[in-house]
Every structure is written in structure tokens, then in C-alpha cells.
Coordinates of C-alpha atoms in Angstrom, one line a residue:
M25 CA 0.3 0.1 0.1
M26 CA 1.2 3.4 -1.0
F27 CA 0.7 6.6 0.7
K28 CA 1.3 10.2 -0.1
T29 CA 4.3 12.5 0.6
L30 CA 3.6 16.1 0.9
F31 CA 6.2 18.3 0.4
S32 CA 7.0 22.2 -0.7
A33 CA 9.8 23.4 -2.7
A34 CA 10.8 25.8 0.2
V35 CA 10.2 22.8 2.6
L36 CA 12.3 20.5 0.8
L37 CA 15.2 23.2 1.0
T38 CA 14.9 23.7 4.2
L39 CA 15.0 19.8 5.1
A40 CA 18.1 19.7 2.8
M41 CA 20.0 22.6 5.3
N42 CA 18.6 21.2 8.4
V43 CA 19.5 17.4 7.6
A44 CA 23.1 18.3 7.0
S45 CA 23.6 19.8 10.3
A46 CA 21.0 19.1 12.8
Q47 CA 21.9 16.5 15.2
T48 CA 19.5 14.2 17.4
P49 CA 20.2 16.2 21.2
S50 CA 22.0 14.4 23.8
F51 CA 21.6 14.3 27.4
P52 CA 23.4 12.7 30.4
A53 CA 22.3 9.5 31.8
T54 CA 20.7 11.7 34.7
D55 CA 17.9 12.6 32.5
W56 CA 14.8 10.5 30.7
P57 CA 13.9 13.1 27.5
W58 CA 11.2 11.3 26.1
W59 CA 8.5 7.8 26.3
R60 CA 11.1 4.7 27.1
G61 CA 13.8 6.5 27.7
Q62 CA 17.2 7.6 25.9
Q63 CA 17.5 4.4 24.4
R64 CA 13.9 4.6 23.2
D65 CA 13.5 0.9 24.3
G66 CA 12.3 1.1 28.2
S67 CA 16.3 0.6 29.3
A68 CA 17.5 3.1 32.1
A69 CA 21.1 3.6 32.5
P70 CA 22.8 0.3 34.2
D71 CA 25.3 2.0 36.4
Q72 CA 22.4 2.9 39.1
N73 CA 20.8 1.5 42.4
P74 CA 17.0 2.4 42.6
P75 CA 15.3 0.8 45.3
L76 CA 13.8 -2.7 45.3
Q77 CA 11.5 -2.1 48.3
W78 CA 9.2 0.7 49.1
S79 CA 5.9 1.5 50.7
E80 CA 4.0 4.6 51.7
D81 CA 6.4 4.6 54.5
D82 CA 9.4 2.8 52.9
N83 CA 11.9 4.9 50.3
V84 CA 9.5 7.8 49.9
V85 CA 11.5 10.5 48.8
W86 CA 8.3 13.0 48.6
K87 CA 5.0 12.8 46.8
T88 CA 3.0 15.4 45.0
A89 CA -0.8 15.5 44.6
I90 CA -1.6 15.7 40.6
P91 CA -4.5 17.6 39.5
G92 CA -6.9 15.4 37.3
R93 CA -5.8 12.2 35.5
G94 CA -3.5 11.0 33.2
H95 CA -1.4 7.9 31.8
G96 CA 1.8 9.9 30.4
S97 CA 5.0 9.2 32.1
P98 CA 6.8 11.4 34.2
M99 CA 9.9 12.8 32.0
L100 CA 13.2 14.3 33.5
F101 CA 15.1 17.2 32.1
G102 CA 17.9 18.9 34.8
R103 CA 16.2 19.8 38.0
H104 CA 12.7 19.3 36.7
V105 CA 10.0 16.6 36.1
F106 CA 7.4 17.3 33.5
L107 CA 4.0 15.7 33.1
A108 CA 0.8 15.9 31.3
T109 CA -2.7 15.7 32.8
A110 CA -6.3 16.6 32.1
D111 CA -8.3 18.2 35.1
D112 CA -11.8 17.5 34.3
T113 CA -13.0 19.8 37.1
R114 CA -11.4 23.1 35.1
K115 CA -11.9 21.0 31.4
V116 CA -8.2 21.7 30.8
Q117 CA -5.3 19.7 29.4
V118 CA -1.9 20.6 30.9
V119 CA 1.8 20.3 31.2
L120 CA 3.0 20.6 34.9
C121 CA 6.5 21.0 35.7
F122 CA 7.6 19.9 39.3
D123 CA 11.1 20.3 41.1
R124 CA 13.0 17.2 40.9
Q125 CA 14.4 17.4 44.5
T126 CA 11.3 18.5 46.4
G127 CA 8.2 17.6 44.6
S128 CA 7.0 21.2 44.1
L129 CA 4.8 22.6 41.7
Q130 CA 6.9 25.2 39.7
W131 CA 4.3 25.9 37.2
E132 CA 1.6 24.5 35.0
S133 CA 0.8 25.6 31.5
V134 CA -3.0 25.1 29.9
V135 CA -2.4 23.8 26.7
H136 CA -6.2 23.5 25.9
Q137 CA -9.1 24.9 27.5
G138 CA -12.7 22.7 26.9
N139 CA -13.2 20.5 24.4
Y140 CA -11.1 17.3 25.2
E141 CA -13.9 14.6 25.5
S142 CA -15.1 12.9 22.5
K143 CA -17.9 14.6 20.8
G144 CA -18.8 11.4 18.7
K145 CA -21.0 8.6 19.4
R146 CA -18.4 6.2 20.7
K147 CA -16.7 7.2 24.0
A148 CA -13.2 6.1 24.7
N149 CA -12.1 3.0 26.9
E150 CA -13.2 3.4 30.4
K151 CA -9.3 3.0 31.0
A152 CA -7.8 5.6 28.7
S153 CA -7.6 9.1 29.7
W154 CA -7.2 12.6 28.1
A155 CA -3.7 13.0 29.1
S156 CA -1.9 9.6 27.9
S157 CA 1.2 11.0 26.0
T158 CA 4.5 11.6 27.4
V159 CA 6.1 15.1 27.2
A160 CA 9.3 15.3 25.4
T161 CA 12.0 17.5 25.0
D162 CA 15.1 18.5 23.2
G163 CA 16.7 20.4 25.7
E164 CA 15.2 23.7 24.5
R165 CA 11.5 23.1 24.4
L166 CA 8.9 21.0 25.2
F167 CA 6.8 19.0 23.1
I168 CA 3.2 17.0 24.0
N169 CA 0.5 15.3 22.0
F170 CA -3.2 16.1 23.0
F171 CA -6.4 14.9 21.5
N172 CA -8.8 18.0 21.5
D173 CA -11.7 19.4 19.9
G174 CA -11.9 16.3 17.6
A175 CA -8.3 16.3 16.2
I176 CA -4.9 15.5 17.6
H177 CA -2.5 18.5 18.2
T178 CA 1.1 18.9 18.9
T179 CA 2.2 21.9 21.2
A180 CA 5.6 23.2 21.8
L181 CA 6.4 25.1 24.9
D182 CA 9.3 26.6 26.3
L183 CA 10.9 25.2 29.5
K184 CA 8.9 27.9 31.5
G185 CA 5.7 26.6 30.3
T186 CA 5.0 29.2 27.5
I187 CA 3.5 28.2 24.1
L188 CA 5.5 28.6 21.5
W189 CA 3.6 26.8 18.6
Q190 CA 0.8 24.4 18.0
Q191 CA 0.1 22.3 14.9
K192 CA -3.2 20.0 14.0
L193 CA -1.8 16.5 13.1
S194 CA -5.2 15.3 11.5
D195 CA -8.7 15.0 12.4
Y196 CA -9.1 12.1 14.8
V197 CA -12.3 9.8 15.3
I198 CA -12.3 8.2 19.0
H199 CA -12.2 4.4 19.2
Q200 CA -10.6 3.2 22.2
G201 CA -8.5 6.7 23.1
Y202 CA -5.2 8.4 22.3
G203 CA -1.4 8.1 23.8
S204 CA 0.9 8.4 21.1
S205 CA 3.9 10.4 22.4
P206 CA 6.3 12.9 20.3
A207 CA 9.7 11.6 19.0
I208 CA 12.9 13.7 18.5
Y209 CA 14.8 13.0 15.7
E210 CA 17.3 15.5 14.3
H211 CA 15.9 18.8 14.0
L212 CA 12.4 17.3 13.9
V213 CA 9.8 15.9 16.5
I214 CA 7.7 13.3 14.8
C215 CA 4.1 12.5 15.8
S216 CA 1.6 10.1 14.4
A217 CA -2.5 10.0 14.7
D218 CA -3.6 6.8 13.5
N219 CA -7.4 6.4 13.4
K220 CA -10.9 5.0 11.8
G221 CA -11.2 8.5 9.9
G222 CA -7.6 8.3 8.1
G223 CA -4.7 9.6 10.3
A224 CA -1.1 10.7 9.9
I225 CA 2.3 10.7 10.7
V226 CA 3.7 14.3 10.5
A227 CA 7.4 15.6 11.1
M228 CA 7.7 19.2 12.3
D229 CA 10.4 21.7 12.5
R230 CA 11.1 21.6 16.2
A231 CA 11.7 25.4 16.2
T232 CA 9.0 26.5 14.4
G233 CA 6.3 23.7 14.4
E234 CA 6.5 23.9 10.5
I235 CA 5.8 21.1 8.5
V236 CA 8.7 19.1 7.4
W237 CA 7.1 16.1 6.1
R238 CA 3.6 14.2 6.1
R239 CA 2.4 10.8 5.3
D240 CA -1.1 9.8 5.3
R241 CA -2.4 6.9 7.0
P242 CA -5.0 4.0 6.7
E243 CA -8.4 4.5 8.0
K244 CA -7.7 2.1 10.7
P245 CA -7.8 2.5 14.8
N246 CA -4.0 2.2 15.9
Y247 CA -2.2 3.6 18.8
P248 CA 1.8 3.5 18.8
S249 CA 4.2 6.3 19.2
P250 CA 6.9 6.2 16.2
S251 CA 9.4 4.3 16.6
I252 CA 12.9 5.5 16.1
V253 CA 15.6 2.5 15.8
N254 CA 18.8 1.9 14.3
V255 CA 18.7 -1.6 12.4
S256 CA 20.4 -3.0 9.4
G257 CA 23.0 0.0 9.7
K258 CA 20.7 2.8 9.2
D259 CA 18.1 4.7 11.4
Q260 CA 14.6 3.5 10.7
L261 CA 11.2 5.2 11.7
V262 CA 9.2 2.1 12.2
L263 CA 5.2 2.0 12.6
T264 CA 3.1 -1.1 13.3
G265 CA -0.2 -1.4 13.2
C266 CA -3.1 -0.9 10.8
D267 CA -2.2 -4.4 9.4
L268 CA 1.1 -3.0 8.2
V269 CA 4.6 -3.0 9.5
T270 CA 6.1 0.1 7.8
S271 CA 9.8 1.5 7.8
L272 CA 10.2 5.2 6.9
D273 CA 13.5 7.7 6.4
P274 CA 12.9 9.7 9.7
G275 CA 14.4 12.6 8.0
T276 CA 12.7 12.6 4.9
G277 CA 9.4 10.2 5.3
A278 CA 10.4 8.2 2.5
T279 CA 9.3 4.7 2.6
R280 CA 12.1 2.3 3.1
W281 CA 10.3 -0.9 3.2
E282 CA 6.8 -2.3 3.9
I283 CA 5.1 -5.6 4.6
E284 CA 1.6 -6.5 5.6
G285 CA 1.2 -7.8 9.0
A286 CA 1.1 -6.6 12.9
T287 CA -2.8 -6.9 13.0
T288 CA -4.8 -3.9 13.0
E289 CA -4.9 -2.5 16.7
C290 CA -1.4 -2.2 18.1
V291 CA 0.1 -0.1 21.0
T292 CA 3.2 -1.2 22.2
T293 CA 6.3 0.8 21.2
T294 CA 8.7 -1.5 18.5
L295 CA 12.1 -2.4 19.7
T296 CA 15.0 -4.1 17.8
D297 CA 18.0 -6.1 18.5
G298 CA 20.0 -4.6 15.4
K299 CA 18.5 -7.3 13.2
H300 CA 15.0 -7.6 13.6
V301 CA 12.3 -5.3 14.7
F302 CA 9.9 -6.6 17.1
T303 CA 6.0 -6.0 16.6
S304 CA 3.0 -6.8 18.7
G305 CA -0.5 -6.0 18.9
G306 CA -3.8 -7.4 20.2
Y307 CA -6.8 -7.1 17.9
P308 CA -8.2 -8.3 16.3
D309 CA -5.2 -10.7 16.4
N310 CA -2.9 -11.5 19.6
H311 CA 0.7 -11.5 18.0
V312 CA 4.4 -11.1 18.5
S313 CA 6.6 -11.1 15.5
A314 CA 10.3 -10.8 14.4
V315 CA 10.6 -8.9 11.0
L316 CA 14.1 -8.9 9.5
A317 CA 14.7 -5.1 8.7
D318 CA 16.5 -5.5 5.9
G319 CA 13.7 -4.9 3.5
S320 CA 13.5 -8.5 2.3
G321 CA 9.7 -8.4 4.0
K322 CA 10.4 -11.7 5.8
V323 CA 9.1 -12.7 8.8
A324 CA 11.3 -14.9 10.9
W325 CA 8.8 -15.8 13.4
R326 CA 5.5 -15.1 14.8
T327 CA 3.5 -16.4 18.0
N328 CA -0.1 -15.5 19.5
S329 CA 1.0 -13.9 22.5
R330 CA -1.0 -11.2 23.8
V331 CA 1.0 -8.4 24.4
Y332 CA -1.2 -5.6 23.3
V333 CA -0.4 -2.6 25.6
P334 CA 2.5 -3.2 27.8
S335 CA 5.8 -2.5 25.3
M336 CA 8.9 -5.1 25.4
L337 CA 12.0 -5.6 26.6
H338 CA 15.3 -6.8 24.7
K339 CA 18.8 -7.9 26.3
D340 CA 21.2 -10.0 25.0
G341 CA 19.2 -11.8 22.6
Y342 CA 16.4 -12.2 24.6
L343 CA 12.8 -10.5 24.8
Y344 CA 11.2 -9.9 27.8
L345 CA 7.5 -9.7 27.6
T346 CA 4.8 -8.5 30.4
L347 CA 1.4 -9.7 28.7
D348 CA -1.7 -7.8 29.9
A349 CA -2.9 -10.9 31.8
G350 CA -0.3 -10.5 34.3
I351 CA 2.4 -13.3 32.7
A352 CA 5.9 -12.5 32.4
E353 CA 7.9 -14.4 29.2
C354 CA 11.4 -14.7 27.9
V355 CA 11.6 -15.5 24.3
D356 CA 14.6 -16.2 22.3
C357 CA 14.9 -13.2 19.8
A358 CA 16.5 -15.9 16.9
T359 CA 13.7 -18.2 17.1
G360 CA 10.6 -16.9 18.7
E361 CA 10.7 -20.1 21.2
T362 CA 9.6 -19.3 24.6
V363 CA 12.5 -19.9 27.1
W364 CA 10.4 -19.4 30.3
K365 CA 6.9 -18.4 31.5
A366 CA 5.6 -16.7 35.2
R367 CA 2.5 -15.8 36.2
L368 CA 3.0 -12.3 38.1
G369 CA -0.8 -11.5 38.6
G370 CA -3.4 -8.2 38.3
D371 CA -3.6 -6.8 34.9
F372 CA -0.8 -4.9 33.0
S373 CA -1.3 -1.9 31.0
S374 CA 2.1 0.1 31.9
S375 CA 5.3 -1.1 30.3
P376 CA 8.5 -2.6 32.1
V377 CA 11.7 -1.0 32.6
L378 CA 15.2 -2.8 32.3
V379 CA 17.6 -1.6 34.8
G380 CA 21.1 -3.7 34.5
D381 CA 20.0 -7.3 34.9
L382 CA 16.3 -6.1 36.9
I383 CA 13.0 -5.5 35.4
Y384 CA 10.5 -3.4 37.2
A385 CA 6.9 -4.6 35.8
T386 CA 3.9 -2.5 37.5
N387 CA 0.5 -4.0 37.2
E388 CA -2.9 -1.9 37.2
Q389 CA -3.5 -2.7 41.1
G390 CA -0.1 -0.9 42.1
Q391 CA 2.0 -4.0 42.5
T392 CA 6.0 -3.8 41.2
F393 CA 7.5 -7.2 40.7
V394 CA 11.4 -6.8 40.0
Y395 CA 12.7 -9.6 38.7
K396 CA 15.8 -11.0 36.5
A397 CA 16.3 -10.6 32.9
S398 CA 17.9 -13.5 32.5
P399 CA 17.3 -16.6 30.4
E400 CA 18.3 -19.2 32.9
G401 CA 14.9 -19.0 34.6
F402 CA 12.3 -16.8 36.3
E403 CA 14.0 -15.2 39.2
K404 CA 11.6 -12.7 41.5
V405 CA 14.0 -10.4 43.7
A406 CA 11.2 -8.2 45.0
E407 CA 7.4 -7.2 45.0
N408 CA 6.1 -4.0 46.5
K409 CA 2.4 -2.6 46.8
L410 CA 2.2 1.4 46.6
G411 CA -1.4 3.0 45.6
E412 CA -4.6 1.1 44.2
S413 CA -4.7 1.9 40.4
V414 CA -1.4 2.4 38.0
F415 CA -1.6 3.0 34.4
A416 CA 1.7 5.1 33.6
T417 CA 4.9 3.7 33.0
P418 CA 7.4 4.4 35.8
T419 CA 10.7 6.2 34.9
I420 CA 13.8 4.9 36.6
C421 CA 16.5 7.3 36.7
D422 CA 19.4 8.5 38.9
S423 CA 18.7 5.6 41.5
H424 CA 15.1 7.1 41.7
I425 CA 12.2 5.6 40.5
F426 CA 9.6 8.1 39.7
M427 CA 5.6 6.7 39.6
R428 CA 2.4 7.9 38.8
I429 CA -0.2 6.4 41.2
A430 CA -3.6 6.8 42.2
H431 CA -5.2 6.4 45.8
Y432 CA -8.9 5.8 46.2
D433 CA -10.8 7.5 49.1
G434 CA -14.3 5.6 48.9
D435 CA -15.2 6.8 45.1
R436 CA -13.0 10.0 44.9
R437 CA -9.8 9.3 42.8
Q438 CA -6.6 11.1 43.4
E439 CA -3.3 10.7 41.6
F440 CA 0.0 11.4 43.3
L441 CA 3.8 11.8 41.9
Y442 CA 6.2 9.8 43.9
C443 CA 9.6 10.0 44.0
L444 CA 11.0 6.6 45.3
G445 CA 14.7 6.3 46.6
A446 CA 17.0 5.6 49.4
K447 CA 16.6 9.0 51.9
N448 CA 19.7 10.7 52.6

């Protein structure tokens, strides 16, 4: 299937000039600048010591109440933590900035006022939120995606919360919800809006918001964030779902290769072992597959494991899966064979995080399981319970864990941002 790429002469000239000089920003290991971390694969810096045990009274450095509700993860840059939320009492979608050392709120920036609920006949999945994207930064600006007024918008803010520009990606038909996060590449911020009305993947100039390239997408519901991986010796922007696996040049939007597969609805963020890209999805078919990323169109293997929402991890030739139904699984990257399975318990929406040889996986009920990333067998190291509702993926950085957790007082739900770590 072919899709249109839209360019103008002025944009092509700008593209050529910028690509020649721009570089994707780099950050110290103490920062977590975008969804799934600096490596874009859920792996944290290995040389750190986040806590193995915590509770409401143990290893809590600080906790801060969050207005409203959201599933976006904390983003860390310098002295600050950034988070998106949707506050139903005020009908606003906002970006929040907290002091990283104390948890105190530094500023709030209202990105959209009103119009954030679906106006169509279909309501979003009850598990969804109206702030499910994770803030990204290029070190100078912040970027966030929201569904608002029947469309998906990408907004850029400065580091003090002032809105710099806003760009509409496409109209959007709500099916389950929306949670795709921005991806930073060279001078671009790349965002996607797959939906039943026909969406798009759009690359914008980070400084101006000008559209550098745009690709139309099929009229099908789908949810992943854009995945930028270096595989087969080149940077590839991989999109899964809509019954396709598509690889684009992230700088230009040109097609590198495309094959049928990966089912219709996917959520997880694609990762690679340097040879394959790994896809997973949950409707209408459950699947995990390994696709050769050399343009051959070959699928090395495919299984029917249901890894619909939590993204996968890779380490030393093995995939580590957290199935939605609360099962941990280790899979050989080369063959697709299951090496081991173990029941964790509960339902999972947040994605696991890899720290060295340990995996931290949190279920919707607030239980976090810490276990070894090893093909030798499942080995649980710790188990902790905090809160009653968790959908956001934790951020683990600089020996601290930042978690978005909800507590209930009767029917009242209150979210908190926790910083967990050893107290000095």
C-alpha cells in the first residue's frame, strides 16, 4: 500500500539544509527526555541503584498530588519533572513542571481549555485518559500531544511553560483513546495520529512547528508512538499496526520498506536487536513477531502471545514480555521460542523498565514486581504495593523511581507523583 508524502519546494530546501547540520540532542544519564528513555527501548542507565523495596512509609523521597488524571509518564530534564494531565473539574489539558528534588509544583501551562472529550457516538475505553502522552524535550523546548476538539494537536512550549507553537496533525475519530507520544529526531519532532478517519504521521521543525514532511495513514484505529531504531545499519522510523509494518526514513518520510502484518490495533513501542524489529498487537489478532529489517519483507517468526499494551524489553538476544494478563515471558529473539513463563498476577497496562539485569513491572493494581532479566529462569527479587491504580509507566533514573499512582478514598480518585529512593 502506498501513501502520499507532501512536500513544498521551500520545505525541501529547508529539509536539505537542516538535515545536513542537525543532530538528535544528547543528554546526560541523569535525564529521561522522552517516552521509553534515551535509548527509546525502556532501558535505564545500568549503573544506578534504585530501591528494591518501598511502601507508603518506606523509601518515599517525596510525593505530590496531581490535579486531574492521565497516563503519561514522568519526563526528567535537569532539575525538573514534566507531566501531562487532564483536569476534568476545570476542563483543561495541561503540562505540569515539578522540582525534581522536592516535588513542589513550579508551573502549570494550560495547553487546551475545554473540548477534550469525544463528541462522537463512541466514547473512549474506560481505561483511557485524555492525557496519555508523555512529554518530550530537545533540551530547549517541550513537546506534547493531546486529543482536543476532534483532532490531534502537537504543542511546543519553552522550559517555563510558554506555548511557542501548535500544529494540528489530523482529525481524529475516537475508538479506544489516544496516547501516542512525540519522538525527537535531528531537527524534527515526529508525531502520529492513526485512527478510523484516516490519520497521519507528521514531522515538524522543532523550532517553528512547520511541517517538514507528512504521510497519510490508513483509515484504521491504532495507537503506537513512532519508533526510531537503528537497525540494518541505518536509522528507521518503524510504524506497526493498521495491518502493516512500515519503515520510513525519519529525516525525509520516504518509504524504506513495508509489509503486511502486525494486525490492526497495536499499542506497544517497537524495538530492535539490530537485525529484527519486534512487533506486537492485540486486535483482532494477538501476536508477537520478528520482522527482518533489511527490506526483504521476511517475517522470521510469529507467536500468538497477547502483548497488546505493555511494550517489550530486549537484552542480550532475548525478549522479555509482560503480557496484559499478568504473565512474564522470556523469548529467544532468533527463534521465537519461549524460554520460560511465570505468572505475576493482576492486569498490566504500564510497560516494564530494564535496569541492568533487573526488570521492574507494575500492574494496574499498584503491585511492582522486580525480577531478573535472564534466560536461565524466572527469579523474583522483590514485590511492592503502592496505591490502588497504576496505568503510567514508571521512570527510573539516577537511582530514583518516579511513579504516577492513584489512591482511592471511597469513590474519589486522587493521583500522586512519587519519587522513590534511598533517603539521605
